[in-house]
Coordinates of C-alpha atoms and ligand atoms in Angstrom, one line a residue:
M806 CA 0.0 0.0 0.0
K807 CA 1.3 3.4 -0.9
T808 CA 1.8 5.9 1.9
L809 CA -1.0 8.1 2.9
K810 CA 1.3 11.1 3.4
P811 CA -0.1 13.3 0.6
I812 CA -3.6 12.7 2.0
F813 CA -2.6 13.6 5.5
D814 CA -0.8 16.7 4.1
A815 CA -4.0 17.7 2.2
I816 CA -6.0 17.3 5.4
E817 CA -3.5 19.6 7.2
T818 CA -3.7 22.2 4.5
S819 CA -7.5 22.0 4.6
A820 CA -7.5 22.4 8.4
H821 CA -5.6 25.7 8.0
R822 CA -7.9 27.0 5.2
I823 CA -11.0 26.0 7.2
R824 CA -9.6 27.7 10.3
E825 CA -9.1 30.9 8.2
A826 CA -12.7 30.7 7.0
I827 CA -14.1 30.1 10.5
T828 CA -12.2 33.2 11.7
N829 CA -13.0 35.5 8.9
E830 CA -16.2 34.6 7.1
D831 CA -19.7 35.5 8.0
L832 CA -22.0 32.9 9.6
C833 CA -25.1 33.3 7.5
Y834 CA -27.1 30.4 6.2
S835 CA -27.1 29.7 2.5
Q836 CA -30.5 29.0 0.8
E837 CA -29.6 25.3 0.6
C838 CA -30.2 22.2 2.7
N839 CA -27.7 19.3 2.6
A840 CA -28.4 15.7 1.7
T841 CA -29.7 15.0 5.3
G842 CA -32.0 18.0 5.3
D843 CA -29.9 20.2 7.6
M844 CA -29.7 23.9 6.7
Q845 CA -26.3 24.6 5.3
L846 CA -24.2 27.5 6.6
K847 CA -22.1 29.2 3.9
L848 CA -19.2 28.0 5.9
D849 CA -20.3 24.3 5.5
I850 CA -20.3 24.8 1.8
Q851 CA -17.0 26.6 1.8
S852 CA -15.3 24.0 3.9
D853 CA -16.6 21.3 1.6
L854 CA -15.1 23.1 -1.4
I855 CA -11.8 23.6 0.3
I856 CA -11.4 19.8 1.0
A857 CA -12.6 18.8 -2.4
E858 CA -10.1 21.2 -4.0
E859 CA -7.2 19.8 -1.9
F860 CA -8.1 16.2 -2.5
S861 CA -8.6 16.7 -6.3
K862 CA -4.8 17.3 -6.6
I863 CA -4.0 13.8 -5.3
T864 CA -4.2 11.1 -8.1
A865 CA -4.2 8.3 -5.5
I866 CA -7.7 9.3 -4.5
K867 CA -10.4 7.5 -6.4
E868 CA -13.6 8.8 -4.9
I869 CA -14.8 11.3 -2.3
A870 CA -18.1 11.5 -0.4
S871 CA -19.0 14.6 1.5
E872 CA -21.7 14.9 4.2
E873 CA -22.7 18.1 2.4
K874 CA -23.4 16.3 -0.9
E875 CA -26.0 13.8 -2.0
E876 CA -23.7 11.6 -4.1
S877 CA -20.1 10.6 -4.0
E878 CA -17.8 11.9 -6.7
T879 CA -15.1 10.1 -8.7
L880 CA -11.8 12.1 -8.7
H881 CA -9.4 9.8 -10.4
E882 CA -10.5 6.5 -11.9
E883 CA -7.0 5.0 -11.5
G884 CA -6.8 6.0 -7.8
R885 CA -7.1 3.6 -4.9
Y886 CA -8.4 5.5 -1.9
C887 CA -12.0 6.5 -1.2
I888 CA -12.4 9.2 1.4
A889 CA -15.7 10.1 3.2
Y890 CA -15.7 13.4 5.2
D891 CA -17.8 15.7 7.2
P892 CA -16.3 19.1 6.4
L893 CA -17.7 21.0 9.5
D894 CA -19.4 18.8 12.0
G895 CA -21.5 20.6 14.6
S896 CA -21.3 23.9 12.6
S897 CA -24.4 25.3 14.3
L898 CA -22.2 25.7 17.4
I899 CA -19.9 28.2 15.7
D900 CA -22.3 31.2 16.4
V901 CA -21.9 30.5 20.1
D902 CA -18.2 30.0 19.7
L903 CA -18.0 26.3 20.8
S904 CA -15.6 23.8 19.2
V905 CA -16.4 22.2 15.9
G906 CA -14.5 19.7 13.8
T907 CA -13.8 17.9 10.5
I908 CA -14.0 14.1 10.3
Y909 CA -12.4 11.9 7.6
G910 CA -12.6 8.1 7.0
I911 CA -10.1 6.7 4.5
Y912 CA -11.0 3.5 2.7
D913 CA -9.2 1.1 0.4
R914 CA -11.2 1.0 -2.9
E915 CA -14.7 0.8 -1.3
F916 CA -16.7 2.7 1.3
Q917 CA -17.2 -0.2 3.7
P918 CA -16.0 -0.2 7.2
Q919 CA -14.1 -3.5 6.6
N920 CA -12.0 -1.5 4.1
M921 CA -11.1 1.4 6.4
I922 CA -7.4 2.0 6.6
A923 CA -7.2 5.3 8.5
A924 CA -9.4 7.9 10.2
V925 CA -8.6 11.4 11.0
Y926 CA -10.3 14.3 12.8
V927 CA -9.5 17.9 13.3
V928 CA -10.7 19.9 16.2
H929 CA -11.3 23.6 15.7
G930 CA -11.4 24.8 19.3
P931 CA -9.5 27.4 21.2
R932 CA -6.5 25.5 19.7
L933 CA -6.3 23.6 16.4
E934 CA -5.7 19.9 17.0
M935 CA -5.6 16.8 14.9
V936 CA -5.9 13.1 15.7
T937 CA -5.0 10.3 13.3
A938 CA -5.6 6.6 13.6
Y939 CA -3.4 4.6 11.2
K940 CA -1.6 1.3 11.2
G941 CA -2.7 0.5 14.8
G942 CA -1.5 3.8 16.3
I943 CA -3.1 7.0 17.5
R944 CA -1.3 10.2 16.9
H945 CA -2.4 13.5 18.5
Y946 CA -1.1 16.8 17.2
I947 CA -1.5 20.4 18.4
F948 CA -0.8 23.3 16.1
R949 CA 1.8 25.5 17.7
H950 CA 4.4 27.9 16.4
G951 CA 3.4 27.3 12.8
R952 CA 3.3 23.5 12.7
F953 CA 1.4 20.5 14.0
M954 CA 3.5 19.2 16.9
E955 CA 3.0 15.6 17.9
Q956 CA 2.0 15.0 21.5
E957 CA 2.3 12.1 23.8
T958 CA 0.2 9.2 22.5
V959 CA -3.3 8.9 23.9
S960 CA -5.2 5.8 24.8
L961 CA -8.5 4.9 26.5
G962 CA -8.4 3.4 30.0
D963 CA -10.6 0.4 30.8
K964 CA -13.0 2.7 32.7
G965 CA -13.6 6.4 32.5
K966 CA -15.5 9.1 34.3
L967 CA -17.4 11.1 31.6
N968 CA -20.9 10.6 30.2
A969 CA -21.9 12.3 27.0
P970 CA -25.5 11.3 26.2
G971 CA -26.9 12.5 22.8
G972 CA -30.4 13.0 21.5
T973 CA -33.6 14.4 23.1
Q974 CA -34.2 12.8 26.4
Q975 CA -37.9 13.0 26.0
Y976 CA -37.6 10.5 23.1
W977 CA -35.1 8.1 24.6
P978 CA -36.2 4.5 25.1
Q979 CA -36.7 3.6 28.8
H980 CA -33.7 1.1 28.8
H981 CA -31.5 3.9 27.6
K982 CA -32.6 6.3 30.3
K983 CA -31.8 3.5 32.8
L984 CA -28.3 3.1 31.4
I985 CA -27.5 6.8 31.5
D986 CA -29.0 7.2 35.0
S987 CA -27.0 4.2 36.2
L988 CA -23.7 5.8 35.0
F989 CA -24.6 9.1 36.8
A990 CA -25.4 7.1 39.9
E991 CA -21.9 5.6 39.7
G992 CA -20.4 9.1 39.8
Y993 CA -20.0 9.8 36.1
R994 CA -20.0 13.5 35.1
L995 CA -22.0 15.0 32.3
R996 CA -19.9 16.3 29.5
Y997 CA -21.9 17.2 26.4
S998 CA -21.4 20.1 24.1
G999 CA -23.5 18.9 21.2
G1000 CA -20.5 18.6 18.9
M1001 CA -19.5 15.0 18.2
V1002 CA -15.8 15.9 17.6
P1003 CA -15.1 17.8 20.8
D1004 CA -17.3 15.5 22.8
L1005 CA -15.5 12.3 21.7
H1006 CA -12.1 14.1 21.7
Q1007 CA -12.7 15.0 25.4
I1008 CA -13.5 11.4 26.4
L1009 CA -10.5 10.1 24.5
L1010 CA -8.1 12.6 26.0
K1011 CA -9.4 12.3 29.5
G1012 CA -9.0 8.5 29.4
G1013 CA -12.5 7.2 28.9
G1014 CA -16.2 7.3 29.4
L1015 CA -19.3 6.9 27.2
F1016 CA -20.6 8.8 24.3
S1017 CA -24.0 7.6 23.2
Y1018 CA -26.5 8.4 20.5
P1019 CA -29.4 5.9 20.7
G1020 CA -32.3 5.2 18.4
T1021 CA -35.1 7.5 19.7
E1022 CA -38.8 7.8 19.1
D1023 CA -38.3 10.6 16.7
K1024 CA -35.1 9.1 15.1
P1025 CA -35.3 5.3 15.3
N1026 CA -32.0 4.9 13.5
G1027 CA -30.2 7.6 15.5
K1028 CA -28.9 10.8 14.0
L1029 CA -25.3 10.2 13.3
R1030 CA -24.2 9.1 9.9
K1031 CA -22.2 5.9 9.5
L1032 CA -19.9 7.1 6.8
F1033 CA -19.2 10.6 7.8
E1034 CA -19.2 10.4 11.6
V1035 CA -19.7 7.0 13.1
Y1036 CA -17.1 4.7 11.3
P1037 CA -14.2 7.1 11.6
F1038 CA -14.7 7.5 15.3
A1039 CA -15.3 3.8 15.7
Y1040 CA -11.9 3.3 14.1
V1041 CA -10.3 5.9 16.3
Y1042 CA -11.8 4.4 19.5
E1043 CA -10.9 0.9 18.7
T1044 CA -7.3 1.9 17.8
A1045 CA -7.1 3.7 21.1
G1046 CA -8.2 0.5 23.0
G1047 CA -11.9 1.3 23.3
E1048 CA -15.0 -0.1 21.7
A1049 CA -17.8 1.1 19.4
I1050 CA -21.0 -0.7 19.0
D1051 CA -24.6 -0.2 17.8
D1052 CA -27.8 -0.8 19.7
K1053 CA -27.8 -4.5 18.9
G1054 CA -24.4 -4.8 20.5
R1055 CA -22.7 -5.3 17.1
R1056 CA -19.2 -3.9 16.5
L1057 CA -20.0 -0.9 14.3
L1058 CA -17.0 -1.7 12.0
D1059 CA -18.7 -5.1 11.3
T1060 CA -21.8 -3.5 9.9
R1061 CA -22.5 -2.4 6.3
C1062 CA -23.2 0.9 4.8
D1063 CA -25.7 0.8 1.9
D1064 CA -26.4 4.5 1.5
P1065 CA -23.8 7.2 2.1
H1066 CA -26.2 9.1 4.4
E1067 CA -27.4 6.1 6.4
T1068 CA -27.5 6.7 10.2
T1069 CA -27.2 4.3 13.1
P1070 CA -27.6 4.3 16.9
C1071 CA -24.0 4.3 18.3
F1072 CA -22.1 3.9 21.5
F1073 CA -18.4 4.7 21.9
G1074 CA -16.4 4.2 25.0
S1075 CA -13.9 2.3 27.1
K1076 CA -14.4 -1.4 27.8
Y1077 CA -16.3 -1.0 31.1
E1078 CA -19.0 1.4 29.8
I1079 CA -19.5 -0.6 26.6
S1080 CA -20.0 -3.8 28.7
K1081 CA -22.7 -1.9 30.5
V1082 CA -24.4 -0.9 27.2
K1083 CA -24.3 -4.5 26.1
Ligands
F6P1550 O1 -24.4 15.5 13.5 C1 -24.3 16.7 14.0 C2 -24.2 16.8 15.5 O2 -24.1 18.2 15.8 C3 -23.1 16.0 16.1 O3 -21.9 16.7 16.0 C4 -23.6 15.9 17.5 O4 -23.0 14.8 18.3 C5 -25.0 15.7 17.4 O5 -25.4 16.3 16.1 C6 -25.8 16.4 18.5 O6 -27.2 16.0 18.4 P1 -28.2 16.3 19.5 O7 -28.3 17.8 19.6 O8 -29.5 15.7 19.0 O9 -27.8 15.6 20.8

């Protein structure tokens, strides 16, 4: 397999360009909705264009799929890698100045989790950070003094302290409410910003906990998209020593994705919390 270096470089360049855009552009909504029906900010569209432009320069990339677009796009027929990305996850948090992020899943030839070979996310918070999961290792970078500097490696402990429960409580199934309450009764602390990237980043960096987004009365298949959000974080969490499952207790990376915008209930955490979910 060829090195993914040019792809990681393009992700880094995109991170800087998106950071620029977040800092300088206005936050108005466009007149468009994305493929999942969310209103698009101009910044969502701009971030998507930036990434597509950077990836189009790399001949090893065969196909890209963006959360902002209905269909995937072939870039280079002779390429090998397929990349699915969410350009600006949680973008509605920008107007209150909370952290947002970009998520990438990199696949060998086909968008199925069994073909995933790397996952990357970028956190646009007070600092610019990046985490990569590749070849069995997690790398954590912080942008300082003009470059991404690698930090000490991160891993999930067997048991954490944080609880990040997504979705509208009113619509949670009873068994889910019981699970979440039982974690709080054990002393877990609530940490939920409503941005998947910072919420999962926090649990990862602070050694463990549970992030959950169940199937709910209003969203029986959950809200989070397999290709753009769930699989990349499942890959990161497993590489870091944690687990990621759906509401049937199946390993998310063993499931299939039949539509780029398919969603799934999902649970990410360290071993102890995932055993409680099961
Ligand atoms: O998919 C977008 C997103 O903003 C995620 O980043 C986040 O985890 C989730 O939605 C929050 O959803 P809710 O507000 O329903 O908990």
